[in-house]
Amino acid sequence: MIFNKDTAEKTAELLLQINAIKLNPGNPFTWASGWKSPIYCDNRLILSFPPIRNYVRDEFSKHIEKQFGKPDVIAGVATGAIGIGMLVAESLGLPFVYVRPEAKKHGRLNQVEGFLQKGQNVVVVEDLISTGNSSLLAVEALRTAGANIKGMAAIFTYGFDVADQNFKNAKVDLYTLSNYQNLLNLAVAKSYISEKEEKTLREWSVSPSTWDIV
């Protein structure tokens, strides 16, 4: 679910402007999973554009506090959400931790890096949601460490049904600054893509794991 429609539209346009989101229906990308995709999203680029990273920081800070109440800790999911998560924590005057994909094999064997006390209320910040599996592994690690998860806030989601079900099963409320639906609406309105390309992009979202260009 998006936090706010106006925020969703503006975030989508900013991501398109800096090529954090690339739409290429005629020459699809190949994801690490092997899926063919007419869209590629790299929200790490946000950190290289100060006005845009400040906008994302401020929107996260405002909506997180409104939706979840002010938590005790902000947690970022490594590696994509460490930077923006830390900016949000700084803005809210809160401690910050981040969560590795898996525990280290040496030293203190940490998966959650930073100081976290059992029972603390945590909002998790993520950059991108596809199936939600990696994001929810971070939630599981935080819960194992004793955190009370208030919810997750992400920059963008593809809006896959499987992700919705995964978050529902994990009992985690997910809110995003923008999503695939608002992106396509904005991309057509601002002539980033044609109506024919929009049709291709909508067809992909119905069954992304089996889609291929014809």
PDB file of C-alpha atoms in Angstrom:
ATOM      1  CA  MET A   1       0.000   0.000   0.000  1.00  0.00           C
ATOM      2  CA  ILE A   2       1.288   3.472  -0.850  1.00  0.00           C
ATOM      3  CA  PHE A   3       1.524   6.116   1.856  1.00  0.00           C
ATOM      4  CA  ASN A   4      -0.003   8.840  -0.305  1.00  0.00           C
ATOM      5  CA  LYS A   5      -1.012   9.232  -3.970  1.00  0.00           C
ATOM      6  CA  ASP A   6       0.740  12.577  -4.506  1.00  0.00           C
ATOM      7  CA  THR A   7       3.925  11.187  -2.964  1.00  0.00           C
ATOM      8  CA  ALA A   8       3.642   8.084  -5.157  1.00  0.00           C
ATOM      9  CA  GLU A   9       3.400  10.112  -8.354  1.00  0.00           C
ATOM     10  CA  LYS A  10       6.229  12.495  -7.486  1.00  0.00           C
ATOM     11  CA  THR A  11       8.508   9.678  -6.321  1.00  0.00           C
ATOM     12  CA  ALA A  12       7.871   7.773  -9.558  1.00  0.00           C
ATOM     13  CA  GLU A  13       8.764  10.804 -11.654  1.00  0.00           C
ATOM     14  CA  LEU A  14      11.954  11.475  -9.707  1.00  0.00           C
ATOM     15  CA  LEU A  15      13.056   7.848 -10.081  1.00  0.00           C
ATOM     16  CA  LEU A  16      12.465   8.046 -13.839  1.00  0.00           C
ATOM     17  CA  GLN A  17      14.313  11.369 -14.112  1.00  0.00           C
ATOM     18  CA  ILE A  18      17.530   9.980 -12.629  1.00  0.00           C
ATOM     19  CA  ASN A  19      17.192   6.580 -14.360  1.00  0.00           C
ATOM     20  CA  ALA A  20      16.858   4.775 -11.054  1.00  0.00           C
ATOM     21  CA  ILE A  21      13.968   3.104 -12.862  1.00  0.00           C
ATOM     22  CA  LYS A  22      14.529   2.154 -16.482  1.00  0.00           C
ATOM     23  CA  LEU A  23      11.677   1.033 -18.735  1.00  0.00           C
ATOM     24  CA  ASN A  24      12.740  -0.925 -21.810  1.00  0.00           C
ATOM     25  CA  PRO A  25       9.879  -3.102 -23.118  1.00  0.00           C
ATOM     26  CA  GLY A  26      11.613  -3.714 -26.464  1.00  0.00           C
ATOM     27  CA  ASN A  27      14.862  -5.009 -24.979  1.00  0.00           C
ATOM     28  CA  PRO A  28      14.099  -6.638 -21.614  1.00  0.00           C
ATOM     29  CA  PHE A  29      16.518  -6.933 -18.725  1.00  0.00           C
ATOM     30  CA  THR A  30      17.385 -10.268 -17.105  1.00  0.00           C
ATOM     31  CA  TRP A  31      17.125 -10.311 -13.338  1.00  0.00           C
ATOM     32  CA  ALA A  32      19.372 -12.396 -11.089  1.00  0.00           C
ATOM     33  CA  SER A  33      16.443 -14.798 -10.712  1.00  0.00           C
ATOM     34  CA  GLY A  34      16.488 -15.387 -14.467  1.00  0.00           C
ATOM     35  CA  TRP A  35      13.197 -13.555 -14.991  1.00  0.00           C
ATOM     36  CA  LYS A  36      12.911 -11.428 -18.122  1.00  0.00           C
ATOM     37  CA  SER A  37      11.730  -7.939 -17.251  1.00  0.00           C
ATOM     38  CA  PRO A  38      10.919  -4.720 -19.167  1.00  0.00           C
ATOM     39  CA  ILE A  39      11.766  -2.716 -16.037  1.00  0.00           C
ATOM     40  CA  TYR A  40      14.887  -2.384 -13.915  1.00  0.00           C
ATOM     41  CA  CYS A  41      15.020  -0.518 -10.623  1.00  0.00           C
ATOM     42  CA  ASP A  42      18.224   0.609  -8.883  1.00  0.00           C
ATOM     43  CA  ASN A  43      17.268   2.918  -6.033  1.00  0.00           C
ATOM     44  CA  ARG A  44      20.882   3.188  -4.866  1.00  0.00           C
ATOM     45  CA  LEU A  45      21.192   5.997  -7.421  1.00  0.00           C
ATOM     46  CA  ILE A  46      19.021   8.163  -5.171  1.00  0.00           C
ATOM     47  CA  LEU A  47      21.951   8.683  -2.800  1.00  0.00           C
ATOM     48  CA  SER A  48      23.938  10.410  -5.572  1.00  0.00           C
ATOM     49  CA  PHE A  49      21.342  13.178  -6.025  1.00  0.00           C
ATOM     50  CA  PRO A  50      21.109  15.298  -2.841  1.00  0.00           C
ATOM     51  CA  PRO A  51      17.736  17.003  -3.558  1.00  0.00           C
ATOM     52  CA  ILE A  52      16.113  13.663  -4.355  1.00  0.00           C
ATOM     53  CA  ARG A  53      17.621  11.750  -1.455  1.00  0.00           C
ATOM     54  CA  ASN A  54      16.476  14.582   0.834  1.00  0.00           C
ATOM     55  CA  TYR A  55      12.964  14.327  -0.591  1.00  0.00           C
ATOM     56  CA  VAL A  56      12.894  10.561  -0.028  1.00  0.00           C
ATOM     57  CA  ARG A  57      14.282  11.013   3.494  1.00  0.00           C
ATOM     58  CA  ASP A  58      11.693  13.654   4.371  1.00  0.00           C
ATOM     59  CA  GLU A  59       8.754  11.706   2.924  1.00  0.00           C
ATOM     60  CA  PHE A  60       9.819   8.554   4.744  1.00  0.00           C
ATOM     61  CA  SER A  61      10.256  10.441   8.013  1.00  0.00           C
ATOM     62  CA  LYS A  62       6.867  12.150   7.764  1.00  0.00           C
ATOM     63  CA  HIS A  63       4.878   9.093   6.717  1.00  0.00           C
ATOM     64  CA  ILE A  64       6.612   6.604   9.024  1.00  0.00           C
ATOM     65  CA  GLU A  65       5.788   8.671  12.079  1.00  0.00           C
ATOM     66  CA  LYS A  66       2.205   9.240  10.886  1.00  0.00           C
ATOM     67  CA  GLN A  67       1.544   5.601   9.958  1.00  0.00           C
ATOM     68  CA  PHE A  68       3.437   3.669  12.623  1.00  0.00           C
ATOM     69  CA  GLY A  69       4.071   6.198  15.361  1.00  0.00           C
ATOM     70  CA  LYS A  70       7.638   7.127  16.243  1.00  0.00           C
ATOM     71  CA  PRO A  71       9.595   3.876  16.716  1.00  0.00           C
ATOM     72  CA  ASP A  72      12.561   3.297  18.975  1.00  0.00           C
ATOM     73  CA  VAL A  73      14.883   2.220  16.153  1.00  0.00           C
ATOM     74  CA  ILE A  74      15.093   2.400  12.356  1.00  0.00           C
ATOM     75  CA  ALA A  75      16.512  -0.711  10.667  1.00  0.00           C
ATOM     76  CA  GLY A  76      17.867  -0.757   7.108  1.00  0.00           C
ATOM     77  CA  VAL A  77      18.063  -3.879   4.967  1.00  0.00           C
ATOM     78  CA  ALA A  78      21.566  -4.435   3.568  1.00  0.00           C
ATOM     79  CA  THR A  79      22.834  -3.282   1.313  1.00  0.00           C
ATOM     80  CA  GLY A  80      20.422  -1.167  -0.698  1.00  0.00           C
ATOM     81  CA  ALA A  81      18.610   0.457   2.219  1.00  0.00           C
ATOM     82  CA  ILE A  82      21.525   1.169   4.555  1.00  0.00           C
ATOM     83  CA  GLY A  83      22.140   4.676   3.224  1.00  0.00           C
ATOM     84  CA  ILE A  84      18.574   5.908   3.061  1.00  0.00           C
ATOM     85  CA  GLY A  85      17.680   4.135   6.317  1.00  0.00           C
ATOM     86  CA  MET A  86      20.463   5.954   8.120  1.00  0.00           C
ATOM     87  CA  LEU A  87      19.258   9.288   6.710  1.00  0.00           C
ATOM     88  CA  VAL A  88      15.734   8.575   7.969  1.00  0.00           C
ATOM     89  CA  ALA A  89      17.040   7.623  11.415  1.00  0.00           C
ATOM     90  CA  GLU A  90      19.070  10.831  11.546  1.00  0.00           C
ATOM     91  CA  SER A  91      16.052  12.897  10.521  1.00  0.00           C
ATOM     92  CA  LEU A  92      13.899  11.332  13.240  1.00  0.00           C
ATOM     93  CA  GLY A  93      16.661  11.485  15.845  1.00  0.00           C
ATOM     94  CA  LEU A  94      16.624   7.707  16.288  1.00  0.00           C
ATOM     95  CA  PRO A  95      19.185   4.898  16.618  1.00  0.00           C
ATOM     96  CA  PHE A  96      19.953   2.943  13.453  1.00  0.00           C
ATOM     97  CA  VAL A  97      20.795  -0.704  12.832  1.00  0.00           C
ATOM     98  CA  TYR A  98      21.112  -2.688   9.647  1.00  0.00           C
ATOM     99  CA  VAL A  99      20.442  -6.317   8.798  1.00  0.00           C
ATOM    100  CA  ARG A 100      22.768  -8.518   6.773  1.00  0.00           C
ATOM    101  CA  PRO A 101      21.373 -11.173   4.400  1.00  0.00           C
ATOM    102  CA  GLU A 102      22.912 -13.741   6.744  1.00  0.00           C
ATOM    103  CA  ALA A 103      24.999 -13.794   9.893  1.00  0.00           C
ATOM    104  CA  LYS A 104      28.751 -13.158   9.586  1.00  0.00           C
ATOM    105  CA  LYS A 105      30.928 -16.272   9.630  1.00  0.00           C
ATOM    106  CA  HIS A 106      33.498 -14.706  11.937  1.00  0.00           C
ATOM    107  CA  GLY A 107      33.889 -12.297  14.837  1.00  0.00           C
ATOM    108  CA  ARG A 108      30.632 -11.787  16.754  1.00  0.00           C
ATOM    109  CA  LEU A 109      28.616 -13.666  14.078  1.00  0.00           C
ATOM    110  CA  ASN A 110      26.156 -10.782  13.847  1.00  0.00           C
ATOM    111  CA  GLN A 111      23.303 -10.575  11.402  1.00  0.00           C
ATOM    112  CA  VAL A 112      21.844  -7.436  12.969  1.00  0.00           C
ATOM    113  CA  GLU A 113      24.571  -4.794  13.156  1.00  0.00           C
ATOM    114  CA  GLY A 114      24.244  -2.041  15.734  1.00  0.00           C
ATOM    115  CA  PHE A 115      22.770  -1.739  19.219  1.00  0.00           C
ATOM    116  CA  LEU A 116      19.286  -3.236  19.552  1.00  0.00           C
ATOM    117  CA  GLN A 117      17.523  -4.055  22.810  1.00  0.00           C
ATOM    118  CA  LYS A 118      14.842  -6.692  23.181  1.00  0.00           C
ATOM    119  CA  GLY A 119      11.347  -5.254  23.076  1.00  0.00           C
ATOM    120  CA  GLN A 120      12.258  -2.133  21.122  1.00  0.00           C
ATOM    121  CA  ASN A 121       9.811  -0.974  18.438  1.00  0.00           C
ATOM    122  CA  VAL A 122      11.419  -1.067  14.993  1.00  0.00           C
ATOM    123  CA  VAL A 123      10.390   0.200  11.566  1.00  0.00           C
ATOM    124  CA  VAL A 124      12.302  -1.480   8.762  1.00  0.00           C
ATOM    125  CA  VAL A 125      13.361   0.595   5.745  1.00  0.00           C
ATOM    126  CA  GLU A 126      13.820  -1.128   2.381  1.00  0.00           C
ATOM    127  CA  ASP A 127      14.669   0.202  -1.070  1.00  0.00           C
ATOM    128  CA  LEU A 128      12.739  -2.212  -3.303  1.00  0.00           C
ATOM    129  CA  ILE A 129      10.130  -4.946  -2.943  1.00  0.00           C
ATOM    130  CA  SER A 130       9.821  -7.719  -5.523  1.00  0.00           C
ATOM    131  CA  THR A 131       8.678 -11.003  -3.952  1.00  0.00           C
ATOM    132  CA  GLY A 132       9.457  -9.718  -0.461  1.00  0.00           C
ATOM    133  CA  ASN A 133      11.466 -12.778   0.516  1.00  0.00           C
ATOM    134  CA  SER A 134      14.770 -11.050   1.277  1.00  0.00           C
ATOM    135  CA  SER A 135      13.021  -8.199   3.087  1.00  0.00           C
ATOM    136  CA  LEU A 136      11.116 -10.621   5.298  1.00  0.00           C
ATOM    137  CA  LEU A 137      14.306 -12.528   6.128  1.00  0.00           C
ATOM    138  CA  ALA A 138      15.532  -9.267   7.628  1.00  0.00           C
ATOM    139  CA  VAL A 139      12.309  -8.993   9.625  1.00  0.00           C
ATOM    140  CA  GLU A 140      12.805 -12.556  10.877  1.00  0.00           C
ATOM    141  CA  ALA A 141      16.351 -11.736  12.004  1.00  0.00           C
ATOM    142  CA  LEU A 142      15.137  -8.662  13.864  1.00  0.00           C
ATOM    143  CA  ARG A 143      12.367 -10.613  15.556  1.00  0.00           C
ATOM    144  CA  THR A 144      14.862 -13.284  16.569  1.00  0.00           C
ATOM    145  CA  ALA A 145      16.923 -10.500  18.144  1.00  0.00           C
ATOM    146  CA  GLY A 146      13.862  -9.497  20.172  1.00  0.00           C
ATOM    147  CA  ALA A 147      12.561  -6.547  18.140  1.00  0.00           C
ATOM    148  CA  ASN A 148       8.899  -5.615  17.906  1.00  0.00           C
ATOM    149  CA  ILE A 149       8.310  -4.889  14.209  1.00  0.00           C
ATOM    150  CA  LYS A 150       5.921  -1.985  13.706  1.00  0.00           C
ATOM    151  CA  GLY A 151       6.054  -2.283   9.917  1.00  0.00           C
ATOM    152  CA  MET A 152       8.167  -1.841   6.800  1.00  0.00           C
ATOM    153  CA  ALA A 153       8.559   1.234   4.605  1.00  0.00           C
ATOM    154  CA  ALA A 154       9.991   0.838   1.100  1.00  0.00           C
ATOM    155  CA  ILE A 155      10.755   3.236  -1.723  1.00  0.00           C
ATOM    156  CA  PHE A 156       9.139   1.155  -4.479  1.00  0.00           C
ATOM    157  CA  THR A 157       7.249  -2.090  -4.998  1.00  0.00           C
ATOM    158  CA  TYR A 158       6.399  -4.013  -8.154  1.00  0.00           C
ATOM    159  CA  GLY A 159       3.110  -4.956  -6.516  1.00  0.00           C
ATOM    160  CA  PHE A 160       3.338  -8.696  -7.136  1.00  0.00           C
ATOM    161  CA  ASP A 161       0.554 -10.799  -5.609  1.00  0.00           C
ATOM    162  CA  VAL A 162       3.164 -13.148  -4.146  1.00  0.00           C
ATOM    163  CA  ALA A 163       4.697 -10.247  -2.207  1.00  0.00           C
ATOM    164  CA  ASP A 164       1.316  -9.218  -0.815  1.00  0.00           C
ATOM    165  CA  GLN A 165       0.731 -12.771   0.367  1.00  0.00           C
ATOM    166  CA  ASN A 166       4.218 -13.090   1.847  1.00  0.00           C
ATOM    167  CA  PHE A 167       3.794  -9.928   3.919  1.00  0.00           C
ATOM    168  CA  LYS A 168       0.331 -11.003   5.009  1.00  0.00           C
ATOM    169  CA  ASN A 169       1.647 -14.388   6.130  1.00  0.00           C
ATOM    170  CA  ALA A 170       4.478 -12.716   8.043  1.00  0.00           C
ATOM    171  CA  LYS A 171       2.037 -10.257   9.666  1.00  0.00           C
ATOM    172  CA  VAL A 172       4.048  -7.252   8.494  1.00  0.00           C
ATOM    173  CA  ASP A 173       2.388  -4.026   7.349  1.00  0.00           C
ATOM    174  CA  LEU A 174       4.123  -2.721   4.208  1.00  0.00           C
ATOM    175  CA  TYR A 175       3.824   0.855   2.975  1.00  0.00           C
ATOM    176  CA  THR A 176       5.722   2.329   0.032  1.00  0.00           C
ATOM    177  CA  LEU A 177       6.497   5.753  -1.375  1.00  0.00           C
ATOM    178  CA  SER A 178       5.520   4.575  -4.850  1.00  0.00           C
ATOM    179  CA  ASN A 179       4.502   1.464  -6.775  1.00  0.00           C
ATOM    180  CA  TYR A 180       4.266  -0.047 -10.234  1.00  0.00           C
ATOM    181  CA  GLN A 181       0.724   1.171 -10.907  1.00  0.00           C
ATOM    182  CA  ASN A 182       1.533   4.800 -10.170  1.00  0.00           C
ATOM    183  CA  LEU A 183       4.773   4.507 -12.127  1.00  0.00           C
ATOM    184  CA  LEU A 184       2.995   3.363 -15.295  1.00  0.00           C
ATOM    185  CA  ASN A 185       0.299   6.010 -14.986  1.00  0.00           C
ATOM    186  CA  LEU A 186       2.946   8.702 -14.600  1.00  0.00           C
ATOM    187  CA  ALA A 187       5.154   7.301 -17.371  1.00  0.00           C
ATOM    188  CA  VAL A 188       2.286   7.443 -19.878  1.00  0.00           C
ATOM    189  CA  ALA A 189       1.103  10.887 -18.760  1.00  0.00           C
ATOM    190  CA  LYS A 190       4.628  12.320 -19.062  1.00  0.00           C
ATOM    191  CA  SER A 191       5.379  10.477 -22.342  1.00  0.00           C
ATOM    192  CA  TYR A 192       8.197   8.333 -20.973  1.00  0.00           C
ATOM    193  CA  ILE A 193       6.503   5.398 -22.728  1.00  0.00           C
ATOM    194  CA  SER A 194       3.910   4.904 -25.457  1.00  0.00           C
ATOM    195  CA  GLU A 195       0.503   3.289 -24.954  1.00  0.00           C
ATOM    196  CA  LYS A 196       1.820   0.193 -26.746  1.00  0.00           C
ATOM    197  CA  GLU A 197       4.765  -0.017 -24.353  1.00  0.00           C
ATOM    198  CA  GLU A 198       2.403   0.484 -21.438  1.00  0.00           C
ATOM    199  CA  LYS A 199       0.414  -2.564 -22.602  1.00  0.00           C
ATOM    200  CA  THR A 200       3.603  -4.659 -22.619  1.00  0.00           C
ATOM    201  CA  LEU A 201       4.554  -3.465 -19.138  1.00  0.00           C
ATOM    202  CA  ARG A 202       1.101  -4.304 -17.781  1.00  0.00           C
ATOM    203  CA  GLU A 203       1.175  -7.768 -19.381  1.00  0.00           C
ATOM    204  CA  TRP A 204       4.524  -8.454 -17.694  1.00  0.00           C
ATOM    205  CA  SER A 205       3.166  -7.602 -14.259  1.00  0.00           C
ATOM    206  CA  VAL A 206       0.430 -10.248 -14.574  1.00  0.00           C
ATOM    207  CA  SER A 207       2.930 -13.124 -14.728  1.00  0.00           C
ATOM    208  CA  PRO A 208       6.517 -11.834 -14.395  1.00  0.00           C
ATOM    209  CA  SER A 209       8.067 -15.258 -13.781  1.00  0.00           C
ATOM    210  CA  THR A 210       6.872 -16.621 -17.150  1.00  0.00           C
ATOM    211  CA  TRP A 211       6.767 -13.463 -19.278  1.00  0.00           C
ATOM    212  CA  ASP A 212       9.023 -13.039 -22.288  1.00  0.00           C
ATOM    213  CA  ILE A 213       8.951 -10.653 -25.213  1.00  0.00           C
ATOM    214  CA  VAL A 214       7.284 -11.994 -28.352  1.00  0.00           C
TER     215      VAL A 214
END
